[in-house]
Every structure is written in structure tokens, then in C-alpha cells.
Amino acid sequence: MDNRLTDALAFANYRLTLQTQRKNIDARVETMLLLNYNNSIFKVTQSLIGYVSSQVSANPKQVLYIEDSIGNVSSIEKSKDFLKNLLETYNKALELKYNEQQKLKKARATKTVVGAK
Amino acid sequence: MTKGFMMFAYNNEQIDYMKLATVASSALKKYMPDIPVVLVTNERSIKEFSKKQSQRKLIEKTWDEVIMTDPEYETNIRIHQDGAYKSFNAQFTNTNKHDIYNLTPFDETILIDTDYLVGSNNLEMLFGGQSNVAMHRDAMNLRCEEPYTTERWLHYAGIRMWWSTVVYWRKSEEAEHFFNVWAHVKDHWEYYRFLYKFPGSLYRTDYAASIASHLCDGMQDGGFVGRIPLHMRYQDQRDDIIEVKGANDWIMLSNLPEEYKNIAVRITGEDIHMMNKLSILRNYRSIMRCMT
């Protein structure tokens, strides 16, 4: 096969591997964004953090009613503590995503994308 | 409330399920060390596994309890693939999976298949949750793509599939109904196979559990079974392990029928259903080294 074609196909394989790895980072981050609180599992999102934060600012002692990841409503009495947990979970997940993306930016070959020997 | 994990392991001529169970249990012990793990197996499998002294010692270390039960032999031949180029037939002993409800010593149990390797403590979240029964509804392969339609639906005009790879339940009236109906479906497999119109004659517990869920829910999809959050990540039988980087860090080969699309994939920090069982067994030593 013509070298130019071989190189182009190798590059295509690199692009596919890179794109899949990006998706895999997202998948891992998704699992890290799960928070188990009050016997319910919440998916931590910016909007959930924003909503809880505004409730805490307006009335820190108010009981919050929040839908969990499968739509069941959970009553949360310690809203401040809940907010703290949401923020911790979110920051940890996004920090990992940032670090992994930085690693990927430097990877210019298929082998380095997956970190193979 | 007591809680714990359970798994079945029945060896056959081709696949050493005891070794697979050792890997799966070691992963559970690594990421959720405080939760007991119970093995359900038979004399033959234990005998084969105990031939080596080092493995005999592993039994005590790996499982908190071993329950012996031998299901009646029923021919259930499954075609397995080992990567893209090799396939083989093997007896699949899964006909007593629903019996787990009566075998469990726990109030809350998570039953996992021996090829499901945890890489996090996410499953712990299910204990004490709001569902009495929970399973995975969605799955995602190494490329973050959904499985084929036949792995999502029992029939194109039929019901959605629940994966029985991980089953959580709390001892309750609902869970008891669920497992009783599962047993009934298994006993009348030919009839339900015809009624729900799925192909093949292999007894698949995914299908039996999906039908049981549908029947218990009043023949609808109304939330009788709780969804385990997010997807179940799986390595297809066509895929393989290239390198074991750590206990939850894998470089895999994702194979497609079009060879030029084959790629290497790195999976880190996730629980993963390794459908190519022989790929685990080939890397048994290096995986076990990472687990300890």
C-alpha cells in the first residue's frame, strides 16, 4: 500500500482512539458525579448545586425536597452539609476530567493516548 | 440490616468459573473491604480449585462464606467468543440463579456475575436505597456505544431488557414476588420464549429477569425494578485485554467486524463486565497481583 495511504489510515486510527478516549473520560466522570446522600443517589450537576446554594442562602434551616437520580424525592434537613457534599463531589470529578484532558492534549500517538508500554 | 455480595461459580470443561470468582471477589474486597462476599458453588468446582495448595488458602481469604448447592443438570449450551477470531461452546449453568433469594444470609444482597469486576465502590450506594430490587437497564461498550438492539430489547416490538449481571434486592414482599416469578418463567421457558418472541433457545437470566419484572409490574414498565444509576460498562466477547495497568486500570482491544476499525481503549476507575471470560483467565496472575 502507498505510504501516504498507510500514514493517513494510521492517523485515522489515532483520531478514533483519541475521540473514544475523550468519551471514556466523560463516562468515568459521570460515575464520579454520583453522590450517595440520605439513602438516595444524586447526579451532581451545576444546576443542582445552584438550586441548593440559592435555597441555603435564602433560608439555611429550610428542609429541601430534591429528586434523586431515579426521580424519587428525598427530604434533606441538613441543606448546608448537602451543599458541601455536592461541591466536593463536583470539584473532585471535574479536577479529574481536567487532568485527564491535559494528558490527552499532549498525546500525539495512538500508544500515548492509551498510555501503553 | 445485614448486607453483602454473592456470586455463583460452577466450573465447566472450558471455563474455570472459580478463578473468575476469585478475581471478582478480590476486586470487591479491594474497593469495599467491609462488605462480606459469599460464594455459591458445588463440590466439583471446589475440588478442582483446591488441587493447588495456594488456591486452597485463597478460598478462606477471598470469601466470607461458601454455600454448596448443585443445580440439577440441564443442557444449556452457550456459544462464547474469545476475541474476534475464536469461538467455542460451553455448558452454561445458570438455571438456579433465582434461588439466590432463599440462599442469601443477608437482608440486603447484591448478586454479581463472576465476570463483573468492580473498579470503584459505586455498588455500595445501592444498599439502603429506595428500591427493593434494582438492576442495570442501560449498557455501554468500550467505545461508549449502546449494545445491539437484541441486547436492549427482547423483541423489536417487545419489552426492554434488564441486565441480570448485577442484581440488588432487599428482603421484602416485592423482592420475593420477583424471584418467585423469575422461577416460574424459568420453569416455563418454552412458553415465555414464544410469548415474548425472543430468538434462540438458550436460557438467559437477563431475559428471565426482564420478563419477571414486566409481569410483577402489571405487564408494564412502571418502575417496579429500580435502575442502577448510569450504564453498565462492558467489554464485548470480541474484545480482549492488552495490558493490566492496575486493579481498575485496563488497556483493551476493542474489535469490530471491520478490522481497520479496531482500536485500543483505556478504561480506568470503572466497574466493568468482562464478557470475554478467557481474557480474564489469560491475565489471571497479573490481575491478582494488582488486587493484593
Short mmCIF file of C-alpha atoms in Angstrom, two decimals, chain B residues 24-269:
data_model
loop_
_atom_site.label_atom_id
_atom_site.label_comp_id
_atom_site.label_asym_id
_atom_site.label_seq_id
_atom_site.Cartn_x
_atom_site.Cartn_y
_atom_site.Cartn_z
CA ALA B 24 -14.35 -10.77 41.08
CA SER B 25 -14.34 -11.29 44.83
CA SER B 26 -10.82 -9.88 45.21
CA ALA B 27 -11.96 -6.74 43.41
CA LEU B 28 -14.93 -6.42 45.78
CA LYS B 29 -12.60 -6.86 48.76
CA LYS B 30 -10.26 -4.22 47.40
CA TYR B 31 -12.86 -1.50 46.86
CA MET B 32 -15.43 -2.40 49.52
CA PRO B 33 -13.42 -4.28 52.15
CA ASP B 34 -16.06 -4.06 54.88
CA ILE B 35 -18.77 -5.85 52.94
CA PRO B 36 -18.78 -9.67 53.10
CA VAL B 37 -18.74 -11.79 49.96
CA VAL B 38 -20.42 -15.20 49.75
CA LEU B 39 -19.77 -17.78 47.06
CA VAL B 40 -22.31 -20.31 45.85
CA THR B 41 -20.71 -23.31 44.18
CA ASN B 42 -20.63 -27.11 44.04
CA GLU B 43 -18.29 -29.89 45.23
CA ARG B 44 -16.73 -30.42 41.82
CA SER B 45 -15.72 -26.78 41.36
CA ILE B 46 -14.27 -26.52 44.86
CA LYS B 47 -12.39 -29.77 44.39
CA GLU B 48 -10.85 -28.63 41.12
CA PHE B 49 -9.92 -25.26 42.58
CA SER B 50 -8.42 -26.78 45.73
CA LYS B 51 -5.97 -29.03 43.89
CA LYS B 52 -3.27 -26.42 44.37
CA GLN B 53 -2.42 -25.53 47.96
CA SER B 54 -2.05 -21.85 47.15
CA GLN B 55 -5.59 -21.80 45.82
CA ARG B 56 -6.91 -23.68 48.85
CA LYS B 57 -5.64 -20.85 51.01
CA LEU B 58 -7.29 -18.33 48.71
CA ILE B 59 -10.75 -19.71 49.47
CA GLU B 60 -10.64 -18.56 53.09
CA LYS B 61 -9.12 -15.24 52.17
CA THR B 62 -11.45 -14.46 49.32
CA TRP B 63 -14.87 -15.48 50.62
CA ASP B 64 -16.52 -14.98 53.96
CA GLU B 65 -18.77 -17.97 53.38
CA VAL B 66 -19.09 -20.71 50.81
CA ILE B 67 -22.51 -22.22 50.17
CA MET B 68 -22.62 -25.58 48.40
CA THR B 69 -25.52 -26.31 46.14
CA ASP B 70 -25.62 -28.32 42.97
CA PRO B 71 -28.33 -27.43 40.49
CA GLU B 72 -29.90 -30.23 38.52
CA TYR B 73 -28.02 -30.61 35.22
CA GLU B 74 -29.94 -29.09 32.35
CA THR B 75 -28.35 -28.79 28.92
CA ASN B 76 -27.81 -25.10 28.24
CA ILE B 77 -25.08 -24.72 25.66
CA ARG B 78 -23.83 -21.22 25.02
CA ILE B 79 -21.57 -20.03 22.23
CA HIS B 80 -18.71 -18.00 23.66
CA GLN B 81 -16.24 -15.88 21.78
CA ASP B 82 -12.69 -15.34 22.83
CA GLY B 83 -11.74 -12.22 20.97
CA ALA B 84 -12.54 -11.71 17.32
CA TYR B 85 -11.19 -14.94 15.90
CA LYS B 86 -12.09 -17.80 18.22
CA SER B 87 -15.39 -19.20 19.40
CA PHE B 88 -16.33 -22.26 21.43
CA ASN B 89 -19.36 -23.93 23.01
CA ALA B 90 -19.70 -24.42 26.74
CA GLN B 91 -22.35 -25.57 29.20
CA PHE B 92 -23.82 -22.55 30.97
CA THR B 93 -25.03 -23.40 34.46
CA ASN B 94 -27.30 -20.56 35.47
CA THR B 95 -30.62 -22.29 35.98
CA ASN B 96 -30.68 -21.76 39.74
CA LYS B 97 -29.79 -18.04 39.78
CA HIS B 98 -33.25 -17.14 41.09
CA ASP B 99 -32.69 -19.46 44.10
CA ILE B 100 -30.35 -16.83 45.48
CA TYR B 101 -33.29 -15.22 47.30
CA ASN B 102 -33.52 -18.27 49.56
CA LEU B 103 -29.77 -18.84 49.79
CA THR B 104 -28.68 -15.40 50.89
CA PRO B 105 -27.79 -14.89 54.54
CA PHE B 106 -28.23 -11.11 54.15
CA ASP B 107 -31.14 -8.69 54.42
CA GLU B 108 -29.73 -6.74 51.51
CA THR B 109 -27.83 -8.57 48.80
CA ILE B 110 -26.06 -7.69 45.60
CA LEU B 111 -25.63 -10.68 43.31
CA ILE B 112 -22.92 -10.18 40.72
CA ASP B 113 -21.73 -12.36 37.87
CA THR B 114 -18.19 -13.65 38.20
CA ASP B 115 -17.11 -11.68 35.14
CA TYR B 116 -18.19 -8.37 36.66
CA LEU B 117 -15.12 -6.68 38.08
CA VAL B 118 -15.66 -3.65 40.27
CA GLY B 119 -13.19 -0.83 39.99
CA SER B 120 -14.87 1.53 42.45
CA ASN B 121 -17.15 1.45 45.48
CA ASN B 122 -20.18 2.63 43.48
CA LEU B 123 -22.24 -0.51 44.14
CA GLU B 124 -22.18 0.29 47.85
CA MET B 125 -24.60 3.14 47.08
CA LEU B 126 -27.35 0.62 46.37
CA PHE B 127 -27.50 -0.59 49.98
CA GLY B 128 -30.16 1.24 51.97
CA GLY B 129 -31.55 2.80 48.79
CA GLN B 130 -35.17 3.37 47.86
CA SER B 131 -35.65 0.36 45.56
CA ASN B 132 -36.37 -3.15 46.81
CA VAL B 133 -35.00 -4.62 43.58
CA ALA B 134 -32.52 -2.91 41.25
CA MET B 135 -30.67 -3.83 38.07
CA HIS B 136 -28.90 -2.15 35.18
CA ARG B 137 -31.11 -1.03 32.35
CA ASP B 138 -28.50 0.63 30.16
CA ALA B 139 -25.17 -0.69 29.00
CA MET B 140 -22.25 0.80 27.14
CA ASN B 141 -19.36 -0.91 25.38
CA LEU B 142 -15.68 0.04 25.43
CA ARG B 143 -16.34 2.70 22.79
CA CYS B 144 -19.15 4.26 24.85
CA GLU B 145 -21.72 2.94 22.40
CA GLU B 146 -25.00 1.22 23.20
CA PRO B 147 -25.23 -2.55 22.61
CA TYR B 148 -27.09 -4.11 19.71
CA THR B 149 -30.88 -3.91 19.73
CA THR B 150 -31.12 -7.59 20.79
CA GLU B 151 -29.23 -6.68 23.96
CA ARG B 152 -31.62 -3.82 24.69
CA TRP B 153 -34.99 -5.30 23.74
CA LEU B 154 -36.31 -8.87 23.93
CA HIS B 155 -38.07 -8.22 20.64
CA TYR B 156 -38.31 -5.14 18.40
CA ALA B 157 -41.97 -4.77 19.39
CA GLY B 158 -41.46 -6.23 22.85
CA ILE B 159 -40.17 -5.24 26.26
CA ARG B 160 -36.91 -3.58 27.31
CA MET B 161 -34.18 -5.76 28.73
CA TRP B 162 -32.82 -5.59 32.26
CA TRP B 163 -29.28 -6.86 32.79
CA SER B 164 -29.09 -9.54 35.48
CA THR B 165 -25.31 -9.12 35.75
CA VAL B 166 -25.80 -7.13 38.94
CA VAL B 167 -28.99 -7.67 40.94
CA TYR B 168 -29.65 -5.79 44.14
CA TRP B 169 -32.55 -6.68 46.41
CA ARG B 170 -33.74 -6.11 49.92
CA LYS B 171 -35.70 -8.92 51.59
CA SER B 172 -39.24 -7.74 51.06
CA GLU B 173 -42.59 -8.79 49.65
CA GLU B 174 -41.70 -7.20 46.28
CA ALA B 175 -38.36 -8.99 46.02
CA GLU B 176 -39.96 -12.30 46.96
CA HIS B 177 -42.59 -11.88 44.22
CA PHE B 178 -39.84 -11.00 41.75
CA PHE B 179 -37.76 -14.12 42.42
CA ASN B 180 -40.83 -16.38 42.55
CA VAL B 181 -41.96 -15.13 39.16
CA TRP B 182 -38.39 -15.49 37.83
CA ALA B 183 -38.51 -19.18 38.93
CA HIS B 184 -41.89 -19.59 37.24
CA VAL B 185 -40.56 -18.08 33.99
CA LYS B 186 -37.58 -20.41 34.10
CA ASP B 187 -39.84 -23.44 34.63
CA HIS B 188 -41.98 -22.44 31.63
CA TRP B 189 -39.17 -21.12 29.43
CA GLU B 190 -40.55 -22.52 26.17
CA TYR B 191 -43.89 -20.82 26.72
CA TYR B 192 -42.36 -17.43 27.66
CA ARG B 193 -39.88 -17.66 24.81
CA PHE B 194 -42.83 -17.95 22.46
CA LEU B 195 -44.87 -15.27 24.23
CA TYR B 196 -42.10 -12.66 24.38
CA LYS B 197 -40.82 -13.66 20.94
CA PHE B 198 -37.10 -13.63 21.51
CA PRO B 199 -34.81 -15.79 19.37
CA GLY B 200 -32.74 -18.82 20.37
CA SER B 201 -33.34 -21.48 22.99
CA LEU B 202 -30.56 -20.60 25.45
CA TYR B 203 -31.85 -19.88 28.94
CA ARG B 204 -30.76 -16.30 29.55
CA THR B 205 -31.25 -14.91 33.02
CA ASP B 206 -31.31 -11.36 31.60
CA TYR B 207 -34.44 -12.30 29.70
CA ALA B 208 -35.99 -14.27 32.58
CA ALA B 209 -35.43 -11.35 34.99
CA SER B 210 -36.80 -8.88 32.41
CA ILE B 211 -39.96 -10.95 31.97
CA ALA B 212 -40.34 -11.36 35.74
CA SER B 213 -40.02 -7.61 36.15
CA HIS B 214 -42.60 -7.00 33.41
CA LEU B 215 -45.08 -9.45 34.97
CA CYS B 216 -44.59 -8.13 38.51
CA ASP B 217 -45.12 -4.60 37.25
CA GLY B 218 -48.59 -5.40 35.94
CA MET B 219 -47.34 -6.03 32.39
CA GLN B 220 -45.92 -2.54 32.00
CA ASP B 221 -42.65 -0.71 32.54
CA GLY B 222 -43.61 1.25 35.59
CA GLY B 223 -40.59 1.27 37.84
CA PHE B 224 -41.03 -1.96 39.80
CA VAL B 225 -37.31 -2.55 39.35
CA GLY B 226 -35.09 0.39 40.26
CA ARG B 227 -32.42 1.40 37.81
CA ILE B 228 -28.85 1.16 38.92
CA PRO B 229 -27.66 4.68 38.07
CA LEU B 230 -25.86 5.24 34.79
CA HIS B 231 -24.79 2.49 32.44
CA MET B 232 -23.23 -0.93 32.89
CA ARG B 233 -19.85 -0.74 31.18
CA TYR B 234 -18.98 -3.93 29.32
CA GLN B 235 -16.17 -5.48 27.36
CA ASP B 236 -17.67 -7.45 24.47
CA GLN B 237 -16.76 -11.10 23.88
CA ARG B 238 -14.99 -9.96 20.71
CA ASP B 239 -12.74 -7.65 22.74
CA ASP B 240 -9.60 -8.56 24.62
CA ILE B 241 -7.28 -7.33 27.35
CA ILE B 242 -3.98 -5.92 26.07
CA GLU B 243 -2.45 -4.86 29.36
CA VAL B 244 -3.42 -4.84 33.02
CA LYS B 245 -2.18 -1.49 34.35
CA GLY B 246 -3.82 -1.79 37.75
CA ALA B 247 -6.75 -3.29 39.63
CA ASN B 248 -9.13 -0.90 37.87
CA ASP B 249 -6.95 0.23 35.01
CA TRP B 250 -7.10 -1.69 31.73
CA ILE B 251 -5.89 -1.28 28.21
CA MET B 252 -8.21 -3.27 25.98
CA LEU B 253 -8.54 -4.07 22.34
CA SER B 254 -11.96 -3.16 21.02
CA ASN B 255 -12.64 -5.32 17.99
CA LEU B 256 -15.23 -4.79 15.29
CA PRO B 257 -16.08 -6.97 12.29
CA GLU B 258 -14.28 -4.35 10.17
CA GLU B 259 -10.67 -4.90 11.28
CA TYR B 260 -9.49 -1.45 10.27
CA LYS B 261 -11.78 -0.01 12.96
CA ASN B 262 -10.12 -1.97 15.80
CA ILE B 263 -8.73 0.34 18.46
CA ALA B 264 -7.01 0.28 21.82
CA VAL B 265 -9.06 1.69 24.70
CA ARG B 266 -8.06 2.62 28.23
CA ILE B 267 -10.67 2.09 30.94
CA THR B 268 -9.87 3.41 34.40
CA GLY B 269 -11.76 3.64 37.67
#
